[in-house]
């Protein structure tokens, strides 16, 4: 095993331990929490190491990068976690198990259209921007029900939950408030019972805040740098 593989193995172990501790503290079973290893900016080789260390889901931010790595490595699942432009939906529908970042009715329609063409049912999360600040993407709380209603009428889409990104560079209390508000939206919609919508996943928390997210009810966390190290953006 080379140095890089050992490093990734050690990091995966540590992240899993942190998830476990946070889960117990929040009265969850560790197995209730799904870990998405965020592989953006890291080579296919690193993803292979992470898979060997027990990462089952790889999350990519950009369609192009996902498609390149899709040909090279085979995690159990690929997830798209970053913003999706409507005209790129056709490249990934049916390839990724879950799209975390659906934030408009137009995108819902396009994904449904592509899924029909490919004869698949595409699982999606709706990305909400609960604090209406700093993060560019995600629908507002007001738009959420409109989007859910629209999705509930589409035969080739299955909404599996909600996703959010906490605002950057804020105090921990602000992060927690953001997560807590998102959990409330999630629980409300879970009880609301739209046709065709199964609220099962609440995707929130990244390297800097996944423990806080778990305390606030996240059952899917997206962790990049804590597994792979600092990213070099070119
Ligand atoms: C990059 C990214 C992450 C992971 O970020 P880290 O801080 O490296 O853990 C999670 N979610 C989304 C949407 C991202 O783009």
mmCIF file of C-alpha atoms and ligand atoms in Angstrom:
data_model
loop_
_atom_site.group_PDB
_atom_site.id
_atom_site.type_symbol
_atom_site.label_atom_id
_atom_site.label_comp_id
_atom_site.label_asym_id
_atom_site.label_seq_id
_atom_site.Cartn_x
_atom_site.Cartn_y
_atom_site.Cartn_z
ATOM 1 C CA UNK A 1 0.000 0.000 0.000
ATOM 2 C CA UNK A 2 1.497 3.386 -0.945
ATOM 3 C CA UNK A 3 1.567 6.483 1.222
ATOM 4 C CA UNK A 4 -1.454 8.107 -0.401
ATOM 5 C CA UNK A 5 -3.560 4.980 -0.023
ATOM 6 C CA UNK A 6 -2.610 4.703 3.649
ATOM 7 C CA UNK A 7 -3.472 8.347 4.197
ATOM 8 C CA UNK A 8 -6.911 7.983 2.623
ATOM 9 C CA UNK A 9 -7.551 4.786 4.538
ATOM 10 C CA UNK A 10 -6.682 6.522 7.805
ATOM 11 C CA UNK A 11 -8.902 9.516 6.941
ATOM 12 C CA UNK A 12 -11.886 7.328 6.053
ATOM 13 C CA UNK A 13 -11.511 5.517 9.335
ATOM 14 C CA UNK A 14 -11.392 8.772 11.262
ATOM 15 C CA UNK A 15 -14.415 10.252 9.474
ATOM 16 C CA UNK A 16 -16.413 7.084 10.117
ATOM 17 C CA UNK A 17 -15.516 7.236 13.803
ATOM 18 C CA UNK A 18 -16.616 10.864 13.974
ATOM 19 C CA UNK A 19 -19.899 9.989 12.265
ATOM 20 C CA UNK A 20 -20.399 7.157 14.719
ATOM 21 C CA UNK A 21 -19.824 9.383 17.746
ATOM 22 C CA UNK A 22 -22.096 12.105 16.389
ATOM 23 C CA UNK A 23 -24.782 9.559 15.578
ATOM 24 C CA UNK A 24 -24.823 8.135 19.100
ATOM 25 C CA UNK A 25 -24.917 11.618 20.550
ATOM 26 C CA UNK A 26 -27.955 12.400 18.373
ATOM 27 C CA UNK A 27 -29.647 9.090 19.226
ATOM 28 C CA UNK A 28 -29.164 7.638 15.771
ATOM 29 C CA UNK A 29 -27.569 4.363 14.807
ATOM 30 C CA UNK A 30 -24.353 4.975 12.840
ATOM 31 C CA UNK A 31 -25.800 2.796 10.096
ATOM 32 C CA UNK A 32 -28.625 5.335 9.703
ATOM 33 C CA UNK A 33 -26.129 7.849 8.335
ATOM 34 C CA UNK A 34 -25.081 7.603 4.701
ATOM 35 C CA UNK A 35 -21.615 8.907 3.897
ATOM 36 C CA UNK A 36 -21.008 10.410 0.470
ATOM 37 C CA UNK A 37 -17.288 10.776 -0.292
ATOM 38 C CA UNK A 38 -16.886 13.983 -2.253
ATOM 39 C CA UNK A 39 -14.260 13.337 -4.902
ATOM 40 C CA UNK A 40 -14.169 16.619 -6.822
ATOM 41 C CA UNK A 41 -10.682 17.743 -7.835
ATOM 42 C CA UNK A 42 -9.214 14.362 -6.883
ATOM 43 C CA UNK A 43 -8.033 11.777 -9.420
ATOM 44 C CA UNK A 44 -9.718 8.460 -10.124
ATOM 45 C CA UNK A 45 -6.852 6.704 -8.370
ATOM 46 C CA UNK A 46 -7.726 8.388 -5.064
ATOM 47 C CA UNK A 47 -11.341 7.318 -5.476
ATOM 48 C CA UNK A 48 -10.165 3.755 -5.961
ATOM 49 C CA UNK A 49 -8.264 3.988 -2.663
ATOM 50 C CA UNK A 50 -11.332 5.390 -0.936
ATOM 51 C CA UNK A 51 -13.477 2.550 -2.298
ATOM 52 C CA UNK A 52 -10.933 0.059 -0.946
ATOM 53 C CA UNK A 53 -11.186 1.816 2.407
ATOM 54 C CA UNK A 54 -14.960 1.397 2.506
ATOM 55 C CA UNK A 55 -16.440 4.417 0.702
ATOM 56 C CA UNK A 56 -19.420 3.200 -1.310
ATOM 57 C CA UNK A 57 -20.766 6.453 -2.708
ATOM 58 C CA UNK A 58 -18.774 9.020 -4.670
ATOM 59 C CA UNK A 59 -20.188 12.521 -5.029
ATOM 60 C CA UNK A 60 -19.109 14.906 -7.765
ATOM 61 C CA UNK A 61 -19.855 18.537 -8.163
ATOM 62 C CA UNK A 62 -19.576 18.970 -11.909
ATOM 63 C CA UNK A 63 -21.098 16.924 -14.700
ATOM 64 C CA UNK A 64 -17.996 16.875 -16.889
ATOM 65 C CA UNK A 65 -15.738 15.685 -14.097
ATOM 66 C CA UNK A 66 -18.253 13.047 -13.061
ATOM 67 C CA UNK A 67 -18.456 11.664 -16.585
ATOM 68 C CA UNK A 68 -14.677 11.423 -16.906
ATOM 69 C CA UNK A 69 -14.330 9.505 -13.644
ATOM 70 C CA UNK A 70 -17.446 7.446 -14.302
ATOM 71 C CA UNK A 71 -15.524 5.641 -17.024
ATOM 72 C CA UNK A 72 -12.561 4.932 -14.777
ATOM 73 C CA UNK A 73 -13.800 3.894 -11.342
ATOM 74 C CA UNK A 74 -16.815 2.041 -10.098
ATOM 75 C CA UNK A 75 -18.090 2.987 -6.658
ATOM 76 C CA UNK A 76 -21.410 1.395 -5.712
ATOM 77 C CA UNK A 77 -23.136 4.682 -6.479
ATOM 78 C CA UNK A 78 -22.370 8.018 -8.077
ATOM 79 C CA UNK A 79 -24.183 11.103 -6.808
ATOM 80 C CA UNK A 80 -24.249 14.531 -8.399
ATOM 81 C CA UNK A 81 -24.097 17.072 -5.593
ATOM 82 C CA UNK A 82 -23.345 20.324 -7.430
ATOM 83 C CA UNK A 83 -25.490 22.679 -9.446
ATOM 84 C CA UNK A 84 -26.986 21.099 -12.564
ATOM 85 C CA UNK A 85 -27.711 23.136 -15.670
ATOM 86 C CA UNK A 86 -30.806 22.029 -17.520
ATOM 87 C CA UNK A 87 -28.963 21.354 -20.757
ATOM 88 C CA UNK A 88 -26.597 18.947 -19.000
ATOM 89 C CA UNK A 89 -29.230 16.744 -17.391
ATOM 90 C CA UNK A 90 -29.192 14.429 -20.400
ATOM 91 C CA UNK A 91 -25.598 13.401 -19.698
ATOM 92 C CA UNK A 92 -26.155 12.104 -16.212
ATOM 93 C CA UNK A 93 -29.761 10.943 -15.868
ATOM 94 C CA UNK A 94 -29.673 7.191 -15.325
ATOM 95 C CA UNK A 95 -25.947 7.217 -14.571
ATOM 96 C CA UNK A 96 -26.107 8.717 -11.109
ATOM 97 C CA UNK A 97 -28.150 7.124 -8.368
ATOM 98 C CA UNK A 98 -29.079 10.443 -6.797
ATOM 99 C CA UNK A 99 -29.052 14.088 -7.890
ATOM 100 C CA UNK A 100 -28.837 16.243 -4.747
ATOM 101 C CA UNK A 101 -29.154 19.635 -6.366
ATOM 102 C CA UNK A 102 -32.554 19.990 -8.021
ATOM 103 C CA UNK A 103 -33.844 23.477 -7.341
ATOM 104 C CA UNK A 104 -36.408 24.441 -10.001
ATOM 105 C CA UNK A 105 -39.530 23.135 -11.716
ATOM 106 C CA UNK A 106 -37.802 23.514 -15.081
ATOM 107 C CA UNK A 107 -35.051 21.183 -13.964
ATOM 108 C CA UNK A 108 -37.597 18.695 -12.601
ATOM 109 C CA UNK A 109 -39.335 18.654 -16.013
ATOM 110 C CA UNK A 110 -36.097 18.172 -17.911
ATOM 111 C CA UNK A 111 -34.855 15.350 -15.660
ATOM 112 C CA UNK A 112 -38.228 13.621 -15.998
ATOM 113 C CA UNK A 113 -38.073 13.966 -19.792
ATOM 114 C CA UNK A 114 -34.583 12.477 -19.955
ATOM 115 C CA UNK A 115 -35.503 9.714 -17.525
ATOM 116 C CA UNK A 116 -38.471 8.766 -19.710
ATOM 117 C CA UNK A 117 -36.242 8.634 -22.764
ATOM 118 C CA UNK A 118 -33.865 6.295 -20.954
ATOM 119 C CA UNK A 119 -36.658 4.317 -19.386
ATOM 120 C CA UNK A 120 -35.396 4.871 -15.854
ATOM 121 C CA UNK A 121 -36.718 6.397 -12.677
ATOM 122 C CA UNK A 122 -34.338 9.073 -11.464
ATOM 123 C CA UNK A 123 -33.966 9.667 -7.726
ATOM 124 C CA UNK A 124 -33.504 13.291 -6.741
ATOM 125 C CA UNK A 125 -33.267 15.558 -3.706
ATOM 126 C CA UNK A 126 -34.572 19.100 -3.705
ATOM 127 C CA UNK A 127 -31.906 21.603 -2.706
ATOM 128 C CA UNK A 128 -33.222 24.294 -0.404
ATOM 129 C CA UNK A 129 -31.571 27.536 0.509
ATOM 130 C CA UNK A 130 -33.119 27.913 3.914
ATOM 131 C CA UNK A 131 -31.254 31.020 4.927
ATOM 132 C CA UNK A 132 -31.673 32.818 1.605
ATOM 133 C CA UNK A 133 -28.112 34.079 1.767
ATOM 134 C CA UNK A 134 -24.549 33.461 0.654
ATOM 135 C CA UNK A 135 -25.126 30.238 -1.257
ATOM 136 C CA UNK A 136 -26.149 30.898 -4.821
ATOM 137 C CA UNK A 137 -28.174 27.786 -5.503
ATOM 138 C CA UNK A 138 -31.152 26.068 -3.977
ATOM 139 C CA UNK A 139 -34.811 27.035 -3.971
ATOM 140 C CA UNK A 140 -36.364 29.271 -1.362
ATOM 141 C CA UNK A 141 -38.710 27.893 1.265
ATOM 142 C CA UNK A 142 -41.581 29.466 -0.674
ATOM 143 C CA UNK A 143 -40.692 27.663 -3.889
ATOM 144 C CA UNK A 144 -40.237 24.269 -2.258
ATOM 145 C CA UNK A 145 -43.864 23.135 -2.261
ATOM 146 C CA UNK A 146 -44.349 24.222 -5.831
ATOM 147 C CA UNK A 147 -41.389 22.123 -6.888
ATOM 148 C CA UNK A 148 -42.518 19.149 -4.792
ATOM 149 C CA UNK A 149 -46.009 19.317 -6.236
ATOM 150 C CA UNK A 150 -44.600 19.473 -9.748
ATOM 151 C CA UNK A 151 -42.302 16.498 -9.059
ATOM 152 C CA UNK A 152 -45.135 14.483 -7.548
ATOM 153 C CA UNK A 153 -46.861 14.487 -10.926
ATOM 154 C CA UNK A 154 -43.845 13.173 -12.826
ATOM 155 C CA UNK A 155 -43.769 9.449 -13.437
ATOM 156 C CA UNK A 156 -40.014 9.123 -13.984
ATOM 157 C CA UNK A 157 -38.816 11.096 -11.006
ATOM 158 C CA UNK A 158 -38.714 10.034 -7.409
ATOM 159 C CA UNK A 159 -38.046 12.662 -4.754
ATOM 160 C CA UNK A 160 -36.131 11.051 -1.902
ATOM 161 C CA UNK A 161 -35.566 14.051 0.345
ATOM 162 C CA UNK A 162 -33.945 17.444 0.765
ATOM 163 C CA UNK A 163 -30.413 18.800 0.544
ATOM 164 C CA UNK A 164 -28.904 22.006 1.839
ATOM 165 C CA UNK A 165 -25.557 23.768 2.132
ATOM 166 C CA UNK A 166 -24.959 25.912 5.205
ATOM 167 C CA UNK A 167 -23.868 29.499 4.614
ATOM 168 C CA UNK A 168 -20.087 29.898 4.571
ATOM 169 C CA UNK A 169 -18.037 31.759 7.159
ATOM 170 C CA UNK A 170 -20.699 32.104 9.823
ATOM 171 C CA UNK A 171 -20.754 31.267 13.504
ATOM 172 C CA UNK A 172 -21.621 27.762 14.575
ATOM 173 C CA UNK A 173 -24.994 28.856 15.979
ATOM 174 C CA UNK A 174 -25.959 30.220 12.565
ATOM 175 C CA UNK A 175 -24.965 26.950 10.921
ATOM 176 C CA UNK A 176 -27.001 24.980 13.439
ATOM 177 C CA UNK A 177 -29.998 27.247 12.957
ATOM 178 C CA UNK A 178 -29.785 26.753 9.201
ATOM 179 C CA UNK A 179 -29.656 22.968 9.609
ATOM 180 C CA UNK A 180 -32.451 22.989 12.143
ATOM 181 C CA UNK A 181 -34.714 25.038 9.870
ATOM 182 C CA UNK A 182 -34.022 22.635 7.033
ATOM 183 C CA UNK A 183 -34.869 19.663 9.239
ATOM 184 C CA UNK A 184 -38.205 21.300 10.077
ATOM 185 C CA UNK A 185 -39.002 21.678 6.378
ATOM 186 C CA UNK A 186 -38.044 18.053 5.845
ATOM 187 C CA UNK A 187 -40.166 16.722 8.710
ATOM 188 C CA UNK A 188 -43.166 18.802 7.641
ATOM 189 C CA UNK A 189 -42.979 17.530 4.067
ATOM 190 C CA UNK A 190 -42.414 13.979 5.277
ATOM 191 C CA UNK A 191 -45.750 14.145 7.071
ATOM 192 C CA UNK A 192 -47.414 15.923 4.173
ATOM 193 C CA UNK A 193 -47.479 12.833 1.981
ATOM 194 C CA UNK A 194 -47.423 13.928 -1.609
ATOM 195 C CA UNK A 195 -47.952 11.164 -4.154
ATOM 196 C CA UNK A 196 -44.744 9.793 -5.484
ATOM 197 C CA UNK A 197 -42.603 11.487 -2.846
ATOM 198 C CA UNK A 198 -40.706 9.614 -0.172
ATOM 199 C CA UNK A 199 -38.888 11.875 2.206
ATOM 200 C CA UNK A 200 -36.120 9.593 3.428
ATOM 201 C CA UNK A 201 -32.905 11.536 3.081
ATOM 202 C CA UNK A 202 -31.804 14.783 4.584
ATOM 203 C CA UNK A 203 -28.464 15.599 2.956
ATOM 204 C CA UNK A 204 -26.569 18.224 4.937
ATOM 205 C CA UNK A 205 -23.130 18.652 6.420
ATOM 206 C CA UNK A 206 -19.645 18.787 4.871
ATOM 207 C CA UNK A 207 -16.152 18.361 6.357
ATOM 208 C CA UNK A 208 -16.417 21.473 8.495
ATOM 209 C CA UNK A 209 -19.888 20.874 9.856
ATOM 210 C CA UNK A 210 -21.081 17.281 9.403
ATOM 211 C CA UNK A 211 -21.253 16.616 13.132
ATOM 212 C CA UNK A 212 -23.471 19.648 13.668
ATOM 213 C CA UNK A 213 -25.601 18.496 10.740
ATOM 214 C CA UNK A 214 -26.017 15.048 12.293
ATOM 215 C CA UNK A 215 -27.036 16.617 15.617
ATOM 216 C CA UNK A 216 -29.678 18.539 13.646
ATOM 217 C CA UNK A 217 -31.067 15.443 11.927
ATOM 218 C CA UNK A 218 -28.987 14.880 8.786
ATOM 219 C CA UNK A 219 -28.879 11.255 7.670
ATOM 220 C CA UNK A 220 -26.685 11.857 4.608
ATOM 221 C CA UNK A 221 -23.414 13.778 4.841
ATOM 222 C CA UNK A 222 -21.140 14.898 1.993
ATOM 223 C CA UNK A 223 -17.523 14.802 3.053
ATOM 224 C CA UNK A 224 -14.603 15.759 0.803
ATOM 225 C CA UNK A 225 -11.499 17.283 2.344
ATOM 226 C CA UNK A 226 -11.690 15.291 5.593
ATOM 227 C CA UNK A 227 -11.294 12.161 3.446
ATOM 228 C CA UNK A 228 -9.049 13.326 0.608
ATOM 229 C CA UNK A 229 -7.219 16.352 2.039
ATOM 230 C CA UNK A 230 -7.164 19.944 0.838
ATOM 231 C CA UNK A 231 -8.250 20.516 -2.735
ATOM 232 C CA UNK A 232 -6.021 22.396 -5.150
ATOM 233 C CA UNK A 233 -8.177 24.547 -7.370
ATOM 234 C CA UNK A 234 -6.402 25.366 -10.577
HETATM 235 C C1 LIG B 1 -17.315 20.225 -2.180
HETATM 236 C C2 LIG B 1 -18.650 19.914 -1.653
HETATM 237 C C3 LIG B 1 -18.817 19.191 -0.462
HETATM 238 C C4 LIG B 1 -17.656 18.698 0.385
HETATM 239 O O1 LIG B 1 -16.921 19.741 0.901
HETATM 240 P P1 LIG B 1 -15.738 19.478 1.957
HETATM 241 O O2 LIG B 1 -15.682 20.733 2.714
HETATM 242 O O3 LIG B 1 -14.519 19.211 1.168
HETATM 243 O O4 LIG B 1 -16.140 18.321 2.779
HETATM 244 C C5 LIG B 1 -20.107 18.908 -0.055
HETATM 245 N N1 LIG B 1 -21.184 19.324 -0.749
HETATM 246 C C6 LIG B 1 -21.064 20.029 -1.887
HETATM 247 C C7 LIG B 1 -22.289 20.461 -2.599
HETATM 248 C C8 LIG B 1 -19.802 20.352 -2.369
HETATM 249 O O5 LIG B 1 -19.707 21.045 -3.502
#
